[in-house]
Short mmCIF file of C-alpha atoms in Angstrom, two decimals:
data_model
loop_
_atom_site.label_atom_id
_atom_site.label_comp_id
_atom_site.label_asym_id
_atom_site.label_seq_id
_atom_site.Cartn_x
_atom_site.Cartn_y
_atom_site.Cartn_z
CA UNK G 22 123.54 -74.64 85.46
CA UNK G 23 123.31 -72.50 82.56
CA UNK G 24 125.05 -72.23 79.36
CA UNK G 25 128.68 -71.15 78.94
CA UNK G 26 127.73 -68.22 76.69
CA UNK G 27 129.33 -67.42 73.17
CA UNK G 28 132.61 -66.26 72.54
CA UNK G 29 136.00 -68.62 71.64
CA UNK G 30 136.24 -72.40 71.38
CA UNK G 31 135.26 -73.51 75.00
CA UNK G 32 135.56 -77.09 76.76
CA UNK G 33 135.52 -78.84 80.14
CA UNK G 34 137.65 -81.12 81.45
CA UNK G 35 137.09 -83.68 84.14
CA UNK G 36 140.01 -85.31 85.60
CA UNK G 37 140.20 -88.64 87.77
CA UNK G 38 142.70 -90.54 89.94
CA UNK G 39 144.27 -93.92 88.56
CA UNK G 40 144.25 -97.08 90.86
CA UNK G 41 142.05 -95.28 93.76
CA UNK G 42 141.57 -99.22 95.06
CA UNK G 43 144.59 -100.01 95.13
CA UNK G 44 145.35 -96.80 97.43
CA UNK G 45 142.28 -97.67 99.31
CA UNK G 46 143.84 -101.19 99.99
CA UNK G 47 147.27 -99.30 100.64
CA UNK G 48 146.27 -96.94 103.33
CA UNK G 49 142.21 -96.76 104.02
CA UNK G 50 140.79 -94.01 102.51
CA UNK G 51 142.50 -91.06 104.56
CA UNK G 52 145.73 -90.82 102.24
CA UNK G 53 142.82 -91.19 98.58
CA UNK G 54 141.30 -88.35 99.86
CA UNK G 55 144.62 -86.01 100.51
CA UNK G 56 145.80 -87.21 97.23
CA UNK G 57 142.82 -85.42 95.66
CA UNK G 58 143.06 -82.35 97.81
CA UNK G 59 146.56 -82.10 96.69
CA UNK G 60 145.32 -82.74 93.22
CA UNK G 61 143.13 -80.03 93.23
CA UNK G 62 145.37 -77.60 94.71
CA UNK G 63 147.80 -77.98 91.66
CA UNK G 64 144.89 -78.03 89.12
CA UNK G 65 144.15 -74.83 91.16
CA UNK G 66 147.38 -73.63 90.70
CA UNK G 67 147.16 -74.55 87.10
CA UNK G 68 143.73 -73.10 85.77
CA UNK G 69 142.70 -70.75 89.06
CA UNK G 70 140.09 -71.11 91.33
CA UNK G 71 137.23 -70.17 89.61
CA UNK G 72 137.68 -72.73 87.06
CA UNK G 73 138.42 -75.76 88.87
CA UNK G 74 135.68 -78.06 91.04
CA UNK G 75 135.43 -81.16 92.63
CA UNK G 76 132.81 -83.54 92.06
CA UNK G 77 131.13 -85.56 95.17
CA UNK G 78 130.65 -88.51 95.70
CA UNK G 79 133.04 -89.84 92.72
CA UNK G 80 135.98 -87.16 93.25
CA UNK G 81 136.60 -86.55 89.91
CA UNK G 82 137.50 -82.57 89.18
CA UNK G 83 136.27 -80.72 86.98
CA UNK G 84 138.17 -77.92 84.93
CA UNK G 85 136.94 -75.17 82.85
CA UNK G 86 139.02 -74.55 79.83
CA UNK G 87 138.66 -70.84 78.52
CA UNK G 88 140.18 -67.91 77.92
CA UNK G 89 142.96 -69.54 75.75
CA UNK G 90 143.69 -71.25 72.26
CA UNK G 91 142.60 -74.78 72.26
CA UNK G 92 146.35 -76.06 72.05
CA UNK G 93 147.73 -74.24 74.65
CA UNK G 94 144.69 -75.61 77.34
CA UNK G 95 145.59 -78.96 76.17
CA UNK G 96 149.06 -78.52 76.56
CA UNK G 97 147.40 -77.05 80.08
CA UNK G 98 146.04 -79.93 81.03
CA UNK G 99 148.18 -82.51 79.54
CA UNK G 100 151.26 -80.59 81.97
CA UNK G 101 148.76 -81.19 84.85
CA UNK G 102 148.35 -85.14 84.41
CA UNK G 103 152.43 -85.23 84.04
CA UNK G 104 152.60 -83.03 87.35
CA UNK G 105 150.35 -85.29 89.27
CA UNK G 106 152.75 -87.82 90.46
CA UNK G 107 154.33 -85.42 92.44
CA UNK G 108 151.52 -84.78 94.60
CA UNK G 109 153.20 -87.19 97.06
CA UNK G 110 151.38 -87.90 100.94
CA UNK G 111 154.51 -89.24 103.06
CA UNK G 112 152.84 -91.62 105.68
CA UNK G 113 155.00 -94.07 107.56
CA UNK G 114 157.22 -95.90 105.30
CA UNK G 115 154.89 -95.14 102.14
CA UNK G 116 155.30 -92.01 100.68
CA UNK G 117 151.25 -92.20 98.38
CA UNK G 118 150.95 -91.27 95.03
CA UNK G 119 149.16 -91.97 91.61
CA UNK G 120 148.73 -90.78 88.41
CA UNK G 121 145.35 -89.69 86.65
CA UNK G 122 143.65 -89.61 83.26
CA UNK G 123 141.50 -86.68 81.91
CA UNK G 124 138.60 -86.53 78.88
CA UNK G 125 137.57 -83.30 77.63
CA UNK G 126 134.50 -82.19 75.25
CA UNK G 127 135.04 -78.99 73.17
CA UNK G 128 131.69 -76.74 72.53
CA UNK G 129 131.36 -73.31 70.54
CA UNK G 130 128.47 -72.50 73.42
CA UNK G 131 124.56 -73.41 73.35
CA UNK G 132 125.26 -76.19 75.65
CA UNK G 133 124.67 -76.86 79.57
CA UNK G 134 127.61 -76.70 81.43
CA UNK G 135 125.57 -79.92 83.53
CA UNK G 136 125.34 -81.81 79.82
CA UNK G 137 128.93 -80.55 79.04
CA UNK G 138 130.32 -82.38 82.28
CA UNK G 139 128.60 -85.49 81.70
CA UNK G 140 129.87 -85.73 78.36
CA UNK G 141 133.56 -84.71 79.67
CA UNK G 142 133.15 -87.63 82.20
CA UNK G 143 131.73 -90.07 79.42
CA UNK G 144 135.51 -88.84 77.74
CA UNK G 145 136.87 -89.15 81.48
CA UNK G 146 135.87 -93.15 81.61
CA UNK G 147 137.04 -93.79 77.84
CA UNK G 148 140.30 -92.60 78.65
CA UNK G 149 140.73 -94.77 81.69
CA UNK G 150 138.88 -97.73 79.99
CA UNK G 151 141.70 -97.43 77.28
CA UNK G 152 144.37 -97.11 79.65
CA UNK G 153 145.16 -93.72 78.12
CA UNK G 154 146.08 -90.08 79.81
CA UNK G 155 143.82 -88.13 77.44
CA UNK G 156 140.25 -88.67 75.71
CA UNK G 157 139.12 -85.47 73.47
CA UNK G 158 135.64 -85.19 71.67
CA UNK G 159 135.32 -82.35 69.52
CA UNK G 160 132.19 -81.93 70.02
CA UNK G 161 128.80 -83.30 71.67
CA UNK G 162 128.01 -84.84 68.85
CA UNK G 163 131.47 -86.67 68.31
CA UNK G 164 130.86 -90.08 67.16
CA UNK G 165 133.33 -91.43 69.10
CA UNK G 166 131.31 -90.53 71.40
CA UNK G 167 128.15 -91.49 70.59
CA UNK G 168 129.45 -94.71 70.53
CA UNK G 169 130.91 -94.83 73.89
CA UNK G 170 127.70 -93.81 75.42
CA UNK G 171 125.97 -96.29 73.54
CA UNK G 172 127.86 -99.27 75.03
CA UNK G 173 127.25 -97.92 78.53
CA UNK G 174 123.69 -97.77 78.21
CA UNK G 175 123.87 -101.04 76.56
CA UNK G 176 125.85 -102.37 79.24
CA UNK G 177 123.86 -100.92 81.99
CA UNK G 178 120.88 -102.64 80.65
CA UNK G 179 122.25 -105.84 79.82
CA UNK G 180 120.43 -107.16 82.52
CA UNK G 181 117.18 -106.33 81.75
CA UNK G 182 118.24 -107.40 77.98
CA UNK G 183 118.64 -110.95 79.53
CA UNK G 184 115.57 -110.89 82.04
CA UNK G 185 113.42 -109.67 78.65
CA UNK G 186 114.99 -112.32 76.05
CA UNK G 187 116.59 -109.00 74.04
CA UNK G 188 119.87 -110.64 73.56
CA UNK G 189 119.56 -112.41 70.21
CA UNK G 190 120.81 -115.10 69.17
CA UNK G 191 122.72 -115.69 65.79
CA UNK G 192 124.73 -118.40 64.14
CA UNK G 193 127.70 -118.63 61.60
CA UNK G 194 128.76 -121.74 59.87
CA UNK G 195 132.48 -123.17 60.21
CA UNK G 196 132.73 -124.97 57.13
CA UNK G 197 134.35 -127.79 56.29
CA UNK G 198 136.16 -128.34 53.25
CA UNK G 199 136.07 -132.07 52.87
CA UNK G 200 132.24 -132.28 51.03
CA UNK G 201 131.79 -135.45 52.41
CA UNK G 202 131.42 -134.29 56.11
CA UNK G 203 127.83 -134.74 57.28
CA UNK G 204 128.65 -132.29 60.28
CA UNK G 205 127.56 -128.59 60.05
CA UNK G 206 129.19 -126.66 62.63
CA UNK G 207 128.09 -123.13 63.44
CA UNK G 208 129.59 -120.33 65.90
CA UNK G 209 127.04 -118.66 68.04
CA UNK G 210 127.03 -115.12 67.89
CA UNK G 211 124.79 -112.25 70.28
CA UNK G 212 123.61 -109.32 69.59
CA UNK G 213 121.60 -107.00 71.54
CA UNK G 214 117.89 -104.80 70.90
CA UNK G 215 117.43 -102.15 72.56
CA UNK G 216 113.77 -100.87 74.24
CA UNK G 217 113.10 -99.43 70.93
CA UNK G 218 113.58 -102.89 69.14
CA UNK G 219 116.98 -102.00 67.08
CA UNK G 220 119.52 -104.57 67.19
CA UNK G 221 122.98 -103.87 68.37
CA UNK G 222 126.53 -105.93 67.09
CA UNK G 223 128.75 -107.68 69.52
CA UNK G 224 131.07 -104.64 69.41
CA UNK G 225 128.82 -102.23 70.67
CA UNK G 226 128.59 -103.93 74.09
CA UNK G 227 130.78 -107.04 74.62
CA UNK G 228 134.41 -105.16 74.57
CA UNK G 229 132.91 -103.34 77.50
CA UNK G 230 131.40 -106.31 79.42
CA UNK G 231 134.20 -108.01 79.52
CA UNK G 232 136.21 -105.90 81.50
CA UNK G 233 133.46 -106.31 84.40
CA UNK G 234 131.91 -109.58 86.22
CA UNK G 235 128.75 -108.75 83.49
CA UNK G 236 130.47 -111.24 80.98
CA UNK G 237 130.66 -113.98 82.80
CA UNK G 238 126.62 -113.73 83.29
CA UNK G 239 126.21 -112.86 79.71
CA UNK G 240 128.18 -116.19 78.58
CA UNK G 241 126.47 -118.08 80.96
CA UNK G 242 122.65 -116.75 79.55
CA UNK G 243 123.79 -117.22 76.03
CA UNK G 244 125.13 -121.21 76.69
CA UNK G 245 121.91 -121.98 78.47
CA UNK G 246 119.76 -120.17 75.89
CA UNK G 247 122.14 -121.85 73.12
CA UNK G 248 121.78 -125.20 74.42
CA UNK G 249 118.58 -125.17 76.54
CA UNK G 250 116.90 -123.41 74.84
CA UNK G 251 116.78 -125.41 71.59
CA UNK G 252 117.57 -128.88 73.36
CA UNK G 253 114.59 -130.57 71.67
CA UNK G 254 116.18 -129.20 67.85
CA UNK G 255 120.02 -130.10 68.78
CA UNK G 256 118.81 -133.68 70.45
CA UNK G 257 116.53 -134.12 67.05
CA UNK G 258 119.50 -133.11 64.69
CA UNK G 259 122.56 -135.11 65.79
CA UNK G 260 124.33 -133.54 62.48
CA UNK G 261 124.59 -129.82 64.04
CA UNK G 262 127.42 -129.04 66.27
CA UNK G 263 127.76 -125.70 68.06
CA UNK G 264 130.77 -123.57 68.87
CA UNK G 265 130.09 -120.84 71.99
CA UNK G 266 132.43 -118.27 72.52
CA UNK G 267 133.89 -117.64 76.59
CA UNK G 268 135.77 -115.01 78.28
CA UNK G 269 138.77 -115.24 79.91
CA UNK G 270 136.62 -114.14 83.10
CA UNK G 271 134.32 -117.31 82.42
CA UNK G 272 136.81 -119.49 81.95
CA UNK G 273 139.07 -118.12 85.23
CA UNK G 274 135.69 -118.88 87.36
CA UNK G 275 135.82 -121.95 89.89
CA UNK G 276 134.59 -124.86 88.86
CA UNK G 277 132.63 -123.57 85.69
CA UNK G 278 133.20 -126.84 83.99
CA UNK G 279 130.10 -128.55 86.56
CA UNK G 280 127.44 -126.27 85.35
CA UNK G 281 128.40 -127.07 81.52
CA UNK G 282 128.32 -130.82 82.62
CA UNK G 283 124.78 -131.15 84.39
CA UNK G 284 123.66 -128.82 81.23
CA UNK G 285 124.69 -131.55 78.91
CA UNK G 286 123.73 -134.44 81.28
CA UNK G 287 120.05 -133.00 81.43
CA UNK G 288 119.77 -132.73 77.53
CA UNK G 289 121.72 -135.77 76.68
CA UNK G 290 123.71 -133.67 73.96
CA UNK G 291 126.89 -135.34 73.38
CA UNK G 292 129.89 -133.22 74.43
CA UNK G 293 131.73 -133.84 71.12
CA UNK G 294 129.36 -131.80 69.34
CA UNK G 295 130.24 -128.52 71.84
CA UNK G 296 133.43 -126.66 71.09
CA UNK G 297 134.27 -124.10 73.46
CA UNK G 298 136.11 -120.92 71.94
CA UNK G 299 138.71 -118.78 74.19
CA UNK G 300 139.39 -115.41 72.97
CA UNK G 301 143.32 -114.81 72.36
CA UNK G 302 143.05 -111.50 73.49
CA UNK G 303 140.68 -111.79 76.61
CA UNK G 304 142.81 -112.09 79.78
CA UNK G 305 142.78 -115.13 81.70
CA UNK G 306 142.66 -114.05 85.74
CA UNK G 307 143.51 -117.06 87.03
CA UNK G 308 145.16 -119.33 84.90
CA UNK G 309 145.00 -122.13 87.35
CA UNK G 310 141.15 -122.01 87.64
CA UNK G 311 141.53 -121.93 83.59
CA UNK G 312 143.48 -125.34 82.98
CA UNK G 313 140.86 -126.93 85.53
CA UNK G 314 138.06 -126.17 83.37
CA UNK G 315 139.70 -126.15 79.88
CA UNK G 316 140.66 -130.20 81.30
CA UNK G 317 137.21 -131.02 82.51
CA UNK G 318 135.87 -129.48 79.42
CA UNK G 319 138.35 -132.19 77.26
CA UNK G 320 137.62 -135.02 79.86
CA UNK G 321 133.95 -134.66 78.85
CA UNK G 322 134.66 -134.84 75.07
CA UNK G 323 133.95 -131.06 74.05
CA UNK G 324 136.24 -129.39 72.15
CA UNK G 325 138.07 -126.46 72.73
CA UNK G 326 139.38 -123.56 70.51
CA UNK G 327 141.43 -120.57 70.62
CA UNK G 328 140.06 -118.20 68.91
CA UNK G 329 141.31 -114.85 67.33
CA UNK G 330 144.88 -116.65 67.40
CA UNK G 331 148.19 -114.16 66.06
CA UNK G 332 145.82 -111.56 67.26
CA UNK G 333 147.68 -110.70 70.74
CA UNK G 334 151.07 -111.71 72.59
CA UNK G 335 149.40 -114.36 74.92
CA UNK G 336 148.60 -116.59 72.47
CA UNK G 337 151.52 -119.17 72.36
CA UNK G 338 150.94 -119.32 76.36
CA UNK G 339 148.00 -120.05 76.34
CA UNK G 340 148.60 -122.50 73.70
CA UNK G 341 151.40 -124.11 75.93
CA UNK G 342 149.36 -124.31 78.82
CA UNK G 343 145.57 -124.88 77.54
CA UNK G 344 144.86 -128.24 76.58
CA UNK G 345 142.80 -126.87 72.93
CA UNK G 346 142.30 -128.65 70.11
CA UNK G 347 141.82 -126.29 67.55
CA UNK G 348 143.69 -122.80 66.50
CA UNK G 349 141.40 -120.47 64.63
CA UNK G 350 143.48 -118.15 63.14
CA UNK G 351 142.84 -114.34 63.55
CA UNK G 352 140.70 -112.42 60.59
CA UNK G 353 143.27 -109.07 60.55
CA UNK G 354 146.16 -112.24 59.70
CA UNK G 355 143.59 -113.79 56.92
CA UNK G 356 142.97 -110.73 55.22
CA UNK G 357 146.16 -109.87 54.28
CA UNK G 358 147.38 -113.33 52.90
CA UNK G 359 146.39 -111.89 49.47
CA UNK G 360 148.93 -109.76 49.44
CA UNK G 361 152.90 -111.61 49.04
CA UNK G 362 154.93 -108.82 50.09
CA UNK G 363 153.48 -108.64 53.41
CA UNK G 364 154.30 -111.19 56.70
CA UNK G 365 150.93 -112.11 57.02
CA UNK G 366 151.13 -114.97 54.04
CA UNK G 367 154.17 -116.60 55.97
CA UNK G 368 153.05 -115.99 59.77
CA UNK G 369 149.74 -117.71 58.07
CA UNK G 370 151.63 -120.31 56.55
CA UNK G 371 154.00 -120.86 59.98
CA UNK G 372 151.19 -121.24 62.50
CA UNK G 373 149.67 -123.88 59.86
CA UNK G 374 152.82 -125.82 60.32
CA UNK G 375 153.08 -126.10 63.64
CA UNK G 376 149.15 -126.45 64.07
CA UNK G 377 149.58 -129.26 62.18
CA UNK G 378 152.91 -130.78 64.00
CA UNK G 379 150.65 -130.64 67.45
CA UNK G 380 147.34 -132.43 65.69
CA UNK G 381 145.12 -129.45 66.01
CA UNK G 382 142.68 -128.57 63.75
CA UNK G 383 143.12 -125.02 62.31
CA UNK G 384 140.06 -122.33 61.24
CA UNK G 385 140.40 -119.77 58.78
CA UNK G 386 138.34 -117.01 60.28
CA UNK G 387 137.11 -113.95 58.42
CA UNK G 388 137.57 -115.39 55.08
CA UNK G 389 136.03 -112.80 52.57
CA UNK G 390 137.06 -114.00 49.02
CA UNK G 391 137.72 -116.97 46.83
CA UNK G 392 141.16 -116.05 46.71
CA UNK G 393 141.49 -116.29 50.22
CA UNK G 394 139.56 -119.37 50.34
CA UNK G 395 141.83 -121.04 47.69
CA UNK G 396 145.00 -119.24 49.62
CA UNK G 397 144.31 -121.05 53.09
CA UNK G 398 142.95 -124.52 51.38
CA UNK G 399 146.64 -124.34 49.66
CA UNK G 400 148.44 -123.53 52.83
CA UNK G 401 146.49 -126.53 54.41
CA UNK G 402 143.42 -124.99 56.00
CA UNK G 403 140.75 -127.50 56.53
CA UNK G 404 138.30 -125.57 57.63
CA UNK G 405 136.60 -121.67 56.61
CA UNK G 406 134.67 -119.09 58.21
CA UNK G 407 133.86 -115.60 57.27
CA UNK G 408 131.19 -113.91 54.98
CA UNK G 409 132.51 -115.50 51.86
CA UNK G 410 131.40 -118.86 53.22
CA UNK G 411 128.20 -117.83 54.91
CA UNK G 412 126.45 -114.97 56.26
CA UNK G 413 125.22 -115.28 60.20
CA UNK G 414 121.92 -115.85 60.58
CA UNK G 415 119.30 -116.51 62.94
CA UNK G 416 120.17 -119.10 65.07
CA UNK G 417 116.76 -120.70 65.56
CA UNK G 418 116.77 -120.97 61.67
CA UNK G 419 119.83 -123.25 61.60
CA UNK G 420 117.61 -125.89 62.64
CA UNK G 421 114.39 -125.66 59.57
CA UNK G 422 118.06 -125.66 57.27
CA UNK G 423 118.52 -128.87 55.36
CA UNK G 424 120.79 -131.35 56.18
CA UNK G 425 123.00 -130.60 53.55
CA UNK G 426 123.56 -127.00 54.66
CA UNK G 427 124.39 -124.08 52.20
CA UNK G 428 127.60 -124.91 50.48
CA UNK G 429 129.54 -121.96 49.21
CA UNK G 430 129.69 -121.20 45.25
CA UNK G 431 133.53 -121.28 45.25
CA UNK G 432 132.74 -124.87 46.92
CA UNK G 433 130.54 -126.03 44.14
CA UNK G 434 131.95 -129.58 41.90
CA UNK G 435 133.67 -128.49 39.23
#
């Protein structure tokens, strides 16, 4: 394909069906496939012929947007997606029908209509990844963009990033207040390096692994490596404890709890210096499968956390139903305790309380000043982590550290 030539603001638009499982479960693929004929025909009817194709195998359709101010063509396309329910296919007792989600990319020309769709269908995925109708990039160079292609390539070679030893390995101390504490507890963090050696954060690729199976193998590489890998350091340094984060797709797996158990049974690590973290905000599939391990976990003597807590609306259920031990309390909640007029001091202050009325231990996470240090020691918080108490580092340098650790300034004897 060539260019779409000069002239106004031009952009493509490629439009998919929602739930097209579900309606494969529902009815086989005969009623999926008149859905998007009838789909098409309205986009048709919408935008003309000439402008509207369908892309094989995936279905999506693709719409030329021209010939029109940029507003009205989204106002074009954002009638379509409210029009699509009503392409209804009466079968039986089921009458079908679904809704759909669009991305478009806006060019002033100079690009390849081929380059222009693939970018549209990179917009396409976002919106349906973020459960949204609409996904616009203003450009090919939108970094909004840039980013979301990044974490697909990043996902699609996470792999290859295991197979190769590119996910990396990096630690963050949890520290404890109370000086006298010979334990140094450290989270273990991941990042990723690409095939041109630059190192990627956690956010560029783990939001997106964890809505597919990929997390579960990427937590279960990063325990082994964590614990495995550097069995001869943790066995040799009894004072280091290690806290590993897990998905809610991890933790909903069947019988997950046996492979963490012949892990520690081969290295001899006691369990009580392994905390387990579940993410607030990562959904739980089967909760069932999720008290089973969480228990066996506990039975074993590691601890579990839940982590990011006050960040989501699960979090009191899974507090009533997981058997944790420890709250860590969400960064975006510690940030603002500084600041008295706002909720966050007294939602802070609250889930201390009643952290403390169920015996669980309580992390401040993201702590980034001395004032929020002495803030959350006031309120009760025994324990800190954020950049104020510790950049990550390395985790393979955690173990040449000495016993002591790296005390914060603010932590200093007066």
């Amino acid at each position: 394909m060539t260019d779409m030539g000069d002239g106004n603001l031009r952009g493509i638009c490629v439009l998919g069906l929602n739930y097209t499982d579900q309606l494969l479960i529902a009815g086989g693929d005969g009623p999926l496939l008149a859905l998007r004929t009838a789909v098409r025909d309205l986009l048709t009817d919408s935008f003309g012929a000439a402008q509207v194709t369908q892309m094989a195998p995936c279905g999506a359709i693709v719409i030329r947007l021209q010939d029109a101010p940029r507003d009205q063509l989204v106002e074009q396309v954002r009638a379509a997606l409210a029009r699509v329910p009503d392409c209804r296919l009466p079968a039986g007792q089921i009458h079908y029908a679904t809704t759909a989600h669009a991305g478009i990319v806006w060019t002033e020309g100079g690009t390849e209509v081929a380059e222009l769709i693939r970018i549209a269908s990179a917009a396409c995925a976002a919106a349906n990844i973020r459960g949204l109708d609409l996904v616009e990039y203003d450009s090919v160079d939108h970094p909004h963009l840039q980013a979301d292609i990044l974490s697909a390539r990043l996902l699609a070679d996470a792999m290859s990033a295991m197979q190769d030893r590119r996910l990396v390995l990096y630690a963050q101390q949890i520290v404890d207040i109370d000086q006298t504490s010979r334990v140094r507890q450290y989270e273990v963090l991941v990042k990723m390096r690409d095939r041109e050696g630059r190192e990627h954060s956690p956010s560029a690729f783990l939001p997106l692994a964890e809505r597919t199976g990929m997390i579960c193998l990427m937590d279960g590489w990063i325990i082994r490596e964590a614990i495995l890998g550097h069995a001869e350091a943790l066995v040799r340094m009894e004072h280091i404890h290690i806290s590993l984060n897990m998905s809610g797709r991890t933790l909903s797996s069947p019988g997950f709890w046996r492979g963490i158990e012949e892990i520690l049974t081969q290295t001899g690590i006691a369990p009580a210096r392994i905390q387990f973290e579940i993410t607030e905000t990562s959904a739980i599939y089967d909760l069932a499968r999720a008290k089973e391990n969480v228990q066996a976990f506990r039975r074993m003597g590691c601890s579990v956390a839940l982590d990011d807590f006050g960040a989501g609306l699960s979090g009191f259920s899974y507090l009533t139903d997981l058997d944790v031990n420890c709250v860590k309390i969400d960064g975006g909640l510690v940030a603002n305790v500084v600041y008295p007029q706002r909720r966050e001091l007294k939602i802070v202050e609250a889930l201390v309380s009643l952290c403390s009325e169920l015996g669980l231990d309580v992390v401040g996470e993201h702590v980034s000043s001395p004032q929020i240090f002495d803030i959350l020691r006031d309120l009760g918080v025994t324990k800190m982590q954020g950049y104020a108490m510790g950049e990550s580092v390395p985790y393979e340098t955690i173990f040449t550290a000495p016993p002591g650790g790296v005390r914060p300034a603010m932590m200093a004897p007066a």
